Amino acid sequence: QVQLVESGGGLVQPGGSLRLSCAASGFTFSSYTMTWYRQAPGKERELVADITRIGGTTNYAASVKGRFTISRDNGKNTMYLQMNSLKPEDTAIYYCYVYISYDRRSYWGQGTQVTVSS
């Protein structure tokens, strides 16, 4: 079965950095675009960044462009989100997401909490 497991969240001061990981299993990781979403308290879930199956194309929310970098290692079935220059408004639960076309289903990880605070 499809599993997505996020890790790497935590508490960091403003201006700091974190790297999130999403370990995938149960599907052909290299065949699918992967996405990071986040949800802050009281707000709707929003797209942070996505990356095509071989990493040739990336897309970022305007609010994180220039600070966050999405990447993937298809040999390790893992996606990453390098987050630099973190701001308090980046505080959220970060989720890994994939849409699997052959069964027409969306899959989410359990999320990892990122808190940016002094």
mmCIF file of N, CA and C in Angstrom:
data_model
loop_
_atom_site.group_PDB
_atom_site.id
_atom_site.type_symbol
_atom_site.label_atom_id
_atom_site.label_comp_id
_atom_site.label_asym_id
_atom_site.label_seq_id
_atom_site.Cartn_x
_atom_site.Cartn_y
_atom_site.Cartn_z
ATOM 1 N N GLN A 1 0.840 -1.186 0.000
ATOM 2 C CA GLN A 1 0.000 0.000 0.000
ATOM 3 C C GLN A 1 0.885 1.249 0.000
ATOM 4 N N VAL A 2 0.320 2.326 -0.504
ATOM 5 C CA VAL A 2 1.064 3.579 -0.577
ATOM 6 C C VAL A 2 1.276 4.144 0.826
ATOM 7 N N GLN A 3 2.507 4.500 1.097
ATOM 8 C CA GLN A 3 2.822 5.160 2.370
ATOM 9 C C GLN A 3 3.733 6.344 2.104
ATOM 10 N N LEU A 4 3.450 7.432 2.794
ATOM 11 C CA LEU A 4 4.274 8.631 2.755
ATOM 12 C C LEU A 4 4.574 9.004 4.205
ATOM 13 N N VAL A 5 5.843 9.109 4.523
ATOM 14 C CA VAL A 5 6.233 9.386 5.905
ATOM 15 C C VAL A 5 7.154 10.598 5.933
ATOM 16 N N GLU A 6 6.661 11.671 6.542
ATOM 17 C CA GLU A 6 7.442 12.899 6.660
ATOM 18 C C GLU A 6 8.289 12.872 7.927
ATOM 19 N N SER A 7 9.407 13.577 7.870
ATOM 20 C CA SER A 7 10.261 13.752 9.045
ATOM 21 C C SER A 7 11.054 15.039 8.883
ATOM 22 N N GLY A 8 11.670 15.458 9.981
ATOM 23 C CA GLY A 8 12.558 16.615 9.930
ATOM 24 C C GLY A 8 11.992 17.900 10.495
ATOM 25 N N GLY A 9 10.737 17.886 10.900
ATOM 26 C CA GLY A 9 10.157 19.086 11.479
ATOM 27 C C GLY A 9 10.718 19.382 12.853
ATOM 28 N N GLY A 10 10.356 20.542 13.387
ATOM 29 C CA GLY A 10 10.822 20.904 14.717
ATOM 30 C C GLY A 10 10.635 22.379 14.991
ATOM 31 N N LEU A 11 11.256 22.820 16.069
ATOM 32 C CA LEU A 11 11.223 24.223 16.472
ATOM 33 C C LEU A 11 12.512 24.898 16.029
ATOM 34 N N VAL A 12 12.385 26.019 15.364
ATOM 35 C CA VAL A 12 13.556 26.745 14.875
ATOM 36 C C VAL A 12 13.321 28.240 15.052
ATOM 37 N N GLN A 13 14.390 28.989 15.264
ATOM 38 C CA GLN A 13 14.264 30.433 15.406
ATOM 39 C C GLN A 13 14.089 31.097 14.045
ATOM 40 N N PRO A 14 13.490 32.269 14.020
ATOM 41 C CA PRO A 14 13.392 33.005 12.747
ATOM 42 C C PRO A 14 14.766 33.182 12.120
ATOM 43 N N GLY A 15 14.806 32.993 10.795
ATOM 44 C CA GLY A 15 16.074 33.047 10.087
ATOM 45 C C GLY A 15 16.797 31.726 9.992
ATOM 46 N N GLY A 16 16.316 30.735 10.705
ATOM 47 C CA GLY A 16 16.954 29.426 10.715
ATOM 48 C C GLY A 16 16.548 28.557 9.534
ATOM 49 N N SER A 17 17.046 27.332 9.562
ATOM 50 C CA SER A 17 16.809 26.395 8.467
ATOM 51 C C SER A 17 16.361 25.036 9.002
ATOM 52 N N LEU A 18 15.605 24.345 8.169
ATOM 53 C CA LEU A 18 15.231 22.955 8.421
ATOM 54 C C LEU A 18 15.191 22.236 7.085
ATOM 55 N N ARG A 19 15.406 20.919 7.120
ATOM 56 C CA ARG A 19 15.205 20.102 5.924
ATOM 57 C C ARG A 19 14.200 19.003 6.232
ATOM 58 N N LEU A 20 13.110 19.025 5.501
ATOM 59 C CA LEU A 20 12.094 17.996 5.641
ATOM 60 C C LEU A 20 12.353 16.881 4.639
ATOM 61 N N SER A 21 11.977 15.671 5.043
ATOM 62 C CA SER A 21 12.070 14.509 4.157
ATOM 63 C C SER A 21 10.709 13.834 4.064
ATOM 64 N N CYS A 22 10.454 13.216 2.932
ATOM 65 C CA CYS A 22 9.242 12.417 2.737
ATOM 66 C C CYS A 22 9.679 11.089 2.122
ATOM 67 N N ALA A 23 9.599 10.035 2.919
ATOM 68 C CA ALA A 23 9.958 8.696 2.450
ATOM 69 C C ALA A 23 8.721 8.016 1.886
ATOM 70 N N ALA A 24 8.801 7.568 0.644
ATOM 71 C CA ALA A 24 7.650 6.994 -0.043
ATOM 72 C C ALA A 24 7.836 5.500 -0.268
ATOM 73 N N SER A 25 6.725 4.775 -0.266
ATOM 74 C CA SER A 25 6.747 3.346 -0.561
ATOM 75 C C SER A 25 5.390 2.917 -1.086
ATOM 76 N N GLY A 26 5.377 1.749 -1.742
ATOM 77 C CA GLY A 26 4.117 1.190 -2.215
ATOM 78 C C GLY A 26 3.706 1.623 -3.611
ATOM 79 N N PHE A 27 4.546 2.399 -4.275
ATOM 80 C CA PHE A 27 4.263 2.806 -5.646
ATOM 81 C C PHE A 27 5.586 3.141 -6.330
ATOM 82 N N THR A 28 5.539 3.322 -7.638
ATOM 83 C CA THR A 28 6.749 3.629 -8.403
ATOM 84 C C THR A 28 7.034 5.119 -8.267
ATOM 85 N N PHE A 29 7.836 5.435 -7.265
ATOM 86 C CA PHE A 29 8.085 6.823 -6.881
ATOM 87 C C PHE A 29 8.537 7.672 -8.067
ATOM 88 N N SER A 30 9.409 7.131 -8.873
ATOM 89 C CA SER A 30 10.001 7.916 -9.955
ATOM 90 C C SER A 30 9.013 8.262 -11.063
ATOM 91 N N SER A 31 7.808 7.712 -10.999
ATOM 92 C CA SER A 31 6.825 7.944 -12.061
ATOM 93 C C SER A 31 5.879 9.100 -11.773
ATOM 94 N N TYR A 32 5.983 9.703 -10.590
ATOM 95 C CA TYR A 32 4.959 10.666 -10.182
ATOM 96 C C TYR A 32 5.523 11.993 -9.696
ATOM 97 N N THR A 33 4.788 13.052 -10.060
ATOM 98 C CA THR A 33 5.043 14.354 -9.453
ATOM 99 C C THR A 33 4.736 14.276 -7.958
ATOM 100 N N MET A 34 5.586 14.881 -7.170
ATOM 101 C CA MET A 34 5.418 14.910 -5.714
ATOM 102 C C MET A 34 5.240 16.353 -5.248
ATOM 103 N N THR A 35 4.501 16.497 -4.168
ATOM 104 C CA THR A 35 4.125 17.831 -3.713
ATOM 105 C C THR A 35 4.260 17.962 -2.203
ATOM 106 N N TRP A 36 4.679 19.143 -1.764
ATOM 107 C CA TRP A 36 4.607 19.530 -0.356
ATOM 108 C C TRP A 36 3.451 20.524 -0.193
ATOM 109 N N TYR A 37 2.624 20.272 0.813
ATOM 110 C CA TYR A 37 1.593 21.201 1.240
ATOM 111 C C TYR A 37 1.868 21.581 2.691
ATOM 112 N N ARG A 38 1.215 22.641 3.139
ATOM 113 C CA ARG A 38 1.257 22.994 4.552
ATOM 114 C C ARG A 38 -0.087 23.548 4.988
ATOM 115 N N GLN A 39 -0.331 23.413 6.291
ATOM 116 C CA GLN A 39 -1.557 23.951 6.869
ATOM 117 C C GLN A 39 -1.237 24.606 8.198
ATOM 118 N N ALA A 40 -1.477 25.905 8.251
ATOM 119 C CA ALA A 40 -1.272 26.657 9.480
ATOM 120 C C ALA A 40 -2.567 26.654 10.293
ATOM 121 N N PRO A 41 -2.464 26.878 11.591
ATOM 122 C CA PRO A 41 -3.665 26.886 12.431
ATOM 123 C C PRO A 41 -4.707 27.879 11.918
ATOM 124 N N GLY A 42 -5.929 27.409 11.750
ATOM 125 C CA GLY A 42 -7.016 28.276 11.326
ATOM 126 C C GLY A 42 -7.014 28.633 9.851
ATOM 127 N N LYS A 43 -6.108 28.034 9.092
ATOM 128 C CA LYS A 43 -6.021 28.344 7.664
ATOM 129 C C LYS A 43 -6.215 27.087 6.827
ATOM 130 N N GLU A 44 -6.509 27.291 5.560
ATOM 131 C CA GLU A 44 -6.651 26.167 4.651
ATOM 132 C C GLU A 44 -5.280 25.624 4.255
ATOM 133 N N ARG A 45 -5.298 24.353 3.885
ATOM 134 C CA ARG A 45 -4.065 23.741 3.396
ATOM 135 C C ARG A 45 -3.658 24.408 2.084
ATOM 136 N N GLU A 46 -2.355 24.688 1.936
ATOM 137 C CA GLU A 46 -1.877 25.360 0.737
ATOM 138 C C GLU A 46 -0.681 24.637 0.147
ATOM 139 N N LEU A 47 -0.555 24.729 -1.176
ATOM 140 C CA LEU A 47 0.585 24.133 -1.857
ATOM 141 C C LEU A 47 1.834 24.943 -1.563
ATOM 142 N N VAL A 48 2.898 24.250 -1.223
ATOM 143 C CA VAL A 48 4.181 24.902 -0.966
ATOM 144 C C VAL A 48 5.085 24.780 -2.193
ATOM 145 N N ALA A 49 5.235 23.540 -2.685
ATOM 146 C CA ALA A 49 6.115 23.301 -3.828
ATOM 147 C C ALA A 49 5.829 21.930 -4.406
ATOM 148 N N ASP A 50 6.093 21.779 -5.698
ATOM 149 C CA ASP A 50 6.019 20.453 -6.288
ATOM 150 C C ASP A 50 7.176 20.238 -7.246
ATOM 151 N N ILE A 51 7.387 18.958 -7.577
ATOM 152 C CA ILE A 51 8.523 18.584 -8.410
ATOM 153 C C ILE A 51 8.106 17.442 -9.312
ATOM 154 N N THR A 52 8.438 17.552 -10.588
ATOM 155 C CA THR A 52 8.061 16.515 -11.533
ATOM 156 C C THR A 52 8.886 15.251 -11.321
ATOM 157 N N ARG A 53 8.524 14.192 -12.022
ATOM 158 C CA ARG A 53 9.000 12.846 -11.691
ATOM 159 C C ARG A 53 10.504 12.665 -11.791
ATOM 160 N N ILE A 54 11.159 13.374 -12.685
ATOM 161 C CA ILE A 54 12.614 13.272 -12.718
ATOM 162 C C ILE A 54 13.266 14.558 -12.226
ATOM 163 N N GLY A 55 12.464 15.422 -11.637
ATOM 164 C CA GLY A 55 13.000 16.627 -11.025
ATOM 165 C C GLY A 55 13.316 17.739 -11.993
ATOM 166 N N GLY A 56 12.852 17.596 -13.238
ATOM 167 C CA GLY A 56 13.187 18.603 -14.220
ATOM 168 C C GLY A 56 12.466 19.924 -14.046
ATOM 169 N N THR A 57 11.303 19.869 -13.417
ATOM 170 C CA THR A 57 10.508 21.080 -13.247
ATOM 171 C C THR A 57 10.044 21.187 -11.808
ATOM 172 N N THR A 58 10.207 22.365 -11.243
ATOM 173 C CA THR A 58 9.733 22.635 -9.886
ATOM 174 C C THR A 58 8.826 23.857 -9.907
ATOM 175 N N ASN A 59 7.990 23.922 -8.898
ATOM 176 C CA ASN A 59 7.023 25.010 -8.796
ATOM 177 C C ASN A 59 6.915 25.383 -7.332
ATOM 178 N N TYR A 60 6.861 26.688 -7.047
ATOM 179 C CA TYR A 60 6.830 27.155 -5.665
ATOM 180 C C TYR A 60 5.710 28.167 -5.445
ATOM 181 N N ALA A 61 5.175 28.157 -4.245
ATOM 182 C CA ALA A 61 4.297 29.243 -3.836
ATOM 183 C C ALA A 61 5.107 30.523 -3.762
ATOM 184 N N ALA A 62 4.464 31.631 -4.069
ATOM 185 C CA ALA A 62 5.160 32.916 -4.069
ATOM 186 C C ALA A 62 5.764 33.222 -2.704
ATOM 187 N N SER A 63 5.093 32.771 -1.660
ATOM 188 C CA SER A 63 5.525 33.092 -0.301
ATOM 189 C C SER A 63 6.824 32.395 0.108
ATOM 190 N N VAL A 64 7.218 31.341 -0.615
ATOM 191 C CA VAL A 64 8.422 30.602 -0.241
ATOM 192 C C VAL A 64 9.503 30.661 -1.315
ATOM 193 N N LYS A 65 9.188 31.199 -2.470
ATOM 194 C CA LYS A 65 10.139 31.226 -3.582
ATOM 195 C C LYS A 65 11.403 31.975 -3.176
ATOM 196 N N GLY A 66 12.539 31.370 -3.470
ATOM 197 C CA GLY A 66 13.813 31.968 -3.112
ATOM 198 C C GLY A 66 14.307 31.568 -1.735
ATOM 199 N N ARG A 67 13.448 30.968 -0.924
ATOM 200 C CA ARG A 67 13.845 30.532 0.423
ATOM 201 C C ARG A 67 13.811 29.012 0.559
ATOM 202 N N PHE A 68 12.866 28.370 -0.115
ATOM 203 C CA PHE A 68 12.697 26.918 -0.035
ATOM 204 C C PHE A 68 13.172 26.275 -1.326
ATOM 205 N N THR A 69 13.693 25.056 -1.206
ATOM 206 C CA THR A 69 14.107 24.279 -2.369
ATOM 207 C C THR A 69 13.575 22.865 -2.248
ATOM 208 N N ILE A 70 12.819 22.447 -3.259
ATOM 209 C CA ILE A 70 12.303 21.085 -3.298
ATOM 210 C C ILE A 70 13.240 20.234 -4.149
ATOM 211 N N SER A 71 13.432 18.997 -3.730
ATOM 212 C CA SER A 71 14.274 18.078 -4.495
ATOM 213 C C SER A 71 13.796 16.657 -4.243
ATOM 214 N N ARG A 72 14.350 15.722 -5.004
ATOM 215 C CA ARG A 72 13.990 14.322 -4.824
ATOM 216 C C ARG A 72 15.172 13.444 -5.192
ATOM 217 N N ASP A 73 15.194 12.272 -4.576
ATOM 218 C CA ASP A 73 16.186 11.248 -4.884
ATOM 219 C C ASP A 73 15.401 9.996 -5.253
ATOM 220 N N ASN A 74 15.271 9.735 -6.531
ATOM 221 C CA ASN A 74 14.459 8.598 -6.966
ATOM 222 C C ASN A 74 15.085 7.257 -6.580
ATOM 223 N N GLY A 75 16.385 7.244 -6.386
ATOM 224 C CA GLY A 75 17.039 6.016 -5.932
ATOM 225 C C GLY A 75 16.704 5.672 -4.494
ATOM 226 N N LYS A 76 16.356 6.684 -3.719
ATOM 227 C CA LYS A 76 16.007 6.482 -2.309
ATOM 228 C C LYS A 76 14.508 6.625 -2.062
ATOM 229 N N ASN A 77 13.736 6.849 -3.114
ATOM 230 C CA ASN A 77 12.278 7.046 -2.965
ATOM 231 C C ASN A 77 11.967 8.114 -1.927
ATOM 232 N N THR A 78 12.677 9.203 -1.998
ATOM 233 C CA THR A 78 12.541 10.252 -0.984
ATOM 234 C C THR A 78 12.503 11.630 -1.634
ATOM 235 N N MET A 79 11.635 12.467 -1.090
ATOM 236 C CA MET A 79 11.529 13.867 -1.495
ATOM 237 C C MET A 79 11.980 14.738 -0.325
ATOM 238 N N TYR A 80 12.530 15.892 -0.650
ATOM 239 C CA TYR A 80 13.047 16.789 0.382
ATOM 240 C C TYR A 80 12.483 18.194 0.207
ATOM 241 N N LEU A 81 12.504 18.937 1.299
ATOM 242 C CA LEU A 81 12.206 20.368 1.254
ATOM 243 C C LEU A 81 13.220 21.067 2.140
ATOM 244 N N GLN A 82 14.155 21.758 1.517
ATOM 245 C CA GLN A 82 15.125 22.558 2.255
ATOM 246 C C GLN A 82 14.512 23.932 2.491
ATOM 247 N N MET A 83 14.390 24.298 3.749
ATOM 248 C CA MET A 83 13.741 25.562 4.114
ATOM 249 C C MET A 83 14.758 26.452 4.795
ATOM 250 N N ASN A 84 15.053 27.571 4.177
ATOM 251 C CA ASN A 84 16.002 28.544 4.709
ATOM 252 C C ASN A 84 15.291 29.853 5.023
ATOM 253 N N SER A 85 15.945 30.693 5.784
ATOM 254 C CA SER A 85 15.389 32.012 6.132
ATOM 255 C C SER A 85 13.951 31.893 6.620
ATOM 256 N N LEU A 86 13.738 30.973 7.524
ATOM 257 C CA LEU A 86 12.378 30.701 7.995
ATOM 258 C C LEU A 86 11.797 31.881 8.745
ATOM 259 N N LYS A 87 10.487 32.052 8.569
ATOM 260 C CA LYS A 87 9.742 33.150 9.190
ATOM 261 C C LYS A 87 8.651 32.567 10.084
ATOM 262 N N PRO A 88 8.188 33.328 11.050
ATOM 263 C CA PRO A 88 7.093 32.828 11.895
ATOM 264 C C PRO A 88 5.873 32.393 11.080
ATOM 265 N N GLU A 89 5.622 33.050 9.978
ATOM 266 C CA GLU A 89 4.465 32.687 9.155
ATOM 267 C C GLU A 89 4.645 31.371 8.406
ATOM 268 N N ASP A 90 5.825 30.779 8.481
ATOM 269 C CA ASP A 90 6.034 29.440 7.921
ATOM 270 C C ASP A 90 5.585 28.350 8.889
ATOM 271 N N THR A 91 5.216 28.733 10.095
ATOM 272 C CA THR A 91 4.753 27.760 11.075
ATOM 273 C C THR A 91 3.499 27.051 10.562
ATOM 274 N N ALA A 92 3.564 25.736 10.515
ATOM 275 C CA ALA A 92 2.467 24.937 9.958
ATOM 276 C C ALA A 92 2.812 23.464 10.099
ATOM 277 N N ILE A 93 1.826 22.643 9.809
ATOM 278 C CA ILE A 93 2.086 21.221 9.600
ATOM 279 C C ILE A 93 2.357 21.050 8.108
ATOM 280 N N TYR A 94 3.454 20.391 7.800
ATOM 281 C CA TYR A 94 3.859 20.176 6.407
ATOM 282 C C TYR A 94 3.545 18.735 6.004
ATOM 283 N N TYR A 95 2.892 18.604 4.859
ATOM 284 C CA TYR A 95 2.432 17.312 4.379
ATOM 285 C C TYR A 95 3.044 16.979 3.026
ATOM 286 N N CYS A 96 3.290 15.726 2.849
ATOM 287 C CA CYS A 96 3.729 15.157 1.585
ATOM 288 C C CYS A 96 2.492 14.618 0.860
ATOM 289 N N TYR A 97 2.431 14.793 -0.453
ATOM 290 C CA TYR A 97 1.237 14.422 -1.217
ATOM 291 C C TYR A 97 1.625 13.830 -2.564
ATOM 292 N N VAL A 98 0.836 12.824 -2.980
ATOM 293 C CA VAL A 98 0.978 12.289 -4.331
ATOM 294 C C VAL A 98 -0.392 11.880 -4.844
ATOM 295 N N TYR A 99 -0.627 12.095 -6.121
ATOM 296 C CA TYR A 99 -1.825 11.593 -6.790
ATOM 297 C C TYR A 99 -1.382 10.432 -7.666
ATOM 298 N N ILE A 100 -1.944 9.269 -7.397
ATOM 299 C CA ILE A 100 -1.593 8.074 -8.154
ATOM 300 C C ILE A 100 -2.640 7.884 -9.244
ATOM 301 N N SER A 101 -2.220 8.032 -10.478
ATOM 302 C CA SER A 101 -3.179 8.028 -11.580
ATOM 303 C C SER A 101 -3.787 6.655 -11.833
ATOM 304 N N TYR A 102 -3.032 5.580 -11.600
ATOM 305 C CA TYR A 102 -3.577 4.270 -11.982
ATOM 306 C C TYR A 102 -4.729 3.847 -11.090
ATOM 307 N N ASP A 103 -4.806 4.350 -9.865
ATOM 308 C CA ASP A 103 -5.986 4.045 -9.045
ATOM 309 C C ASP A 103 -6.807 5.296 -8.733
ATOM 310 N N ARG A 104 -6.397 6.415 -9.338
ATOM 311 C CA ARG A 104 -7.154 7.665 -9.226
ATOM 312 C C ARG A 104 -7.378 8.068 -7.780
ATOM 313 N N ARG A 105 -6.301 7.975 -6.990
ATOM 314 C CA ARG A 105 -6.431 8.327 -5.580
ATOM 315 C C ARG A 105 -5.332 9.279 -5.161
ATOM 316 N N SER A 106 -5.677 10.099 -4.198
ATOM 317 C CA SER A 106 -4.712 10.993 -3.586
ATOM 318 C C SER A 106 -4.243 10.404 -2.267
ATOM 319 N N TYR A 107 -2.965 10.592 -2.004
ATOM 320 C CA TYR A 107 -2.393 10.079 -0.763
ATOM 321 C C TYR A 107 -1.649 11.195 -0.043
ATOM 322 N N TRP A 108 -1.807 11.191 1.287
ATOM 323 C CA TRP A 108 -1.151 12.184 2.136
ATOM 324 C C TRP A 108 -0.331 11.472 3.208
ATOM 325 N N GLY A 109 0.754 12.111 3.601
ATOM 326 C CA GLY A 109 1.468 11.650 4.770
ATOM 327 C C GLY A 109 0.769 12.141 6.023
ATOM 328 N N GLN A 110 1.342 11.784 7.166
ATOM 329 C CA GLN A 110 0.726 12.164 8.440
ATOM 330 C C GLN A 110 1.077 13.593 8.855
ATOM 331 N N GLY A 111 2.068 14.168 8.196
ATOM 332 C CA GLY A 111 2.461 15.544 8.480
ATOM 333 C C GLY A 111 3.586 15.644 9.499
ATOM 334 N N THR A 112 4.330 16.722 9.396
ATOM 335 C CA THR A 112 5.386 17.026 10.360
ATOM 336 C C THR A 112 5.273 18.500 10.747
ATOM 337 N N GLN A 113 5.333 18.758 12.043
ATOM 338 C CA GLN A 113 5.125 20.118 12.545
ATOM 339 C C GLN A 113 6.400 20.943 12.412
ATOM 340 N N VAL A 114 6.253 22.127 11.846
ATOM 341 C CA VAL A 114 7.342 23.113 11.795
ATOM 342 C C VAL A 114 6.873 24.351 12.562
ATOM 343 N N THR A 115 7.653 24.730 13.556
ATOM 344 C CA THR A 115 7.337 25.912 14.353
ATOM 345 C C THR A 115 8.514 26.867 14.294
ATOM 346 N N VAL A 116 8.245 28.090 13.864
ATOM 347 C CA VAL A 116 9.286 29.124 13.767
ATOM 348 C C VAL A 116 8.969 30.183 14.812
ATOM 349 N N SER A 117 9.799 30.232 15.825
ATOM 350 C CA SER A 117 9.525 31.131 16.944
ATOM 351 C C SER A 117 10.812 31.407 17.704
ATOM 352 N N SER A 118 10.889 32.625 18.248
ATOM 353 C CA SER A 118 12.030 32.957 19.094
ATOM 354 C C SER A 118 11.701 32.680 20.562
#
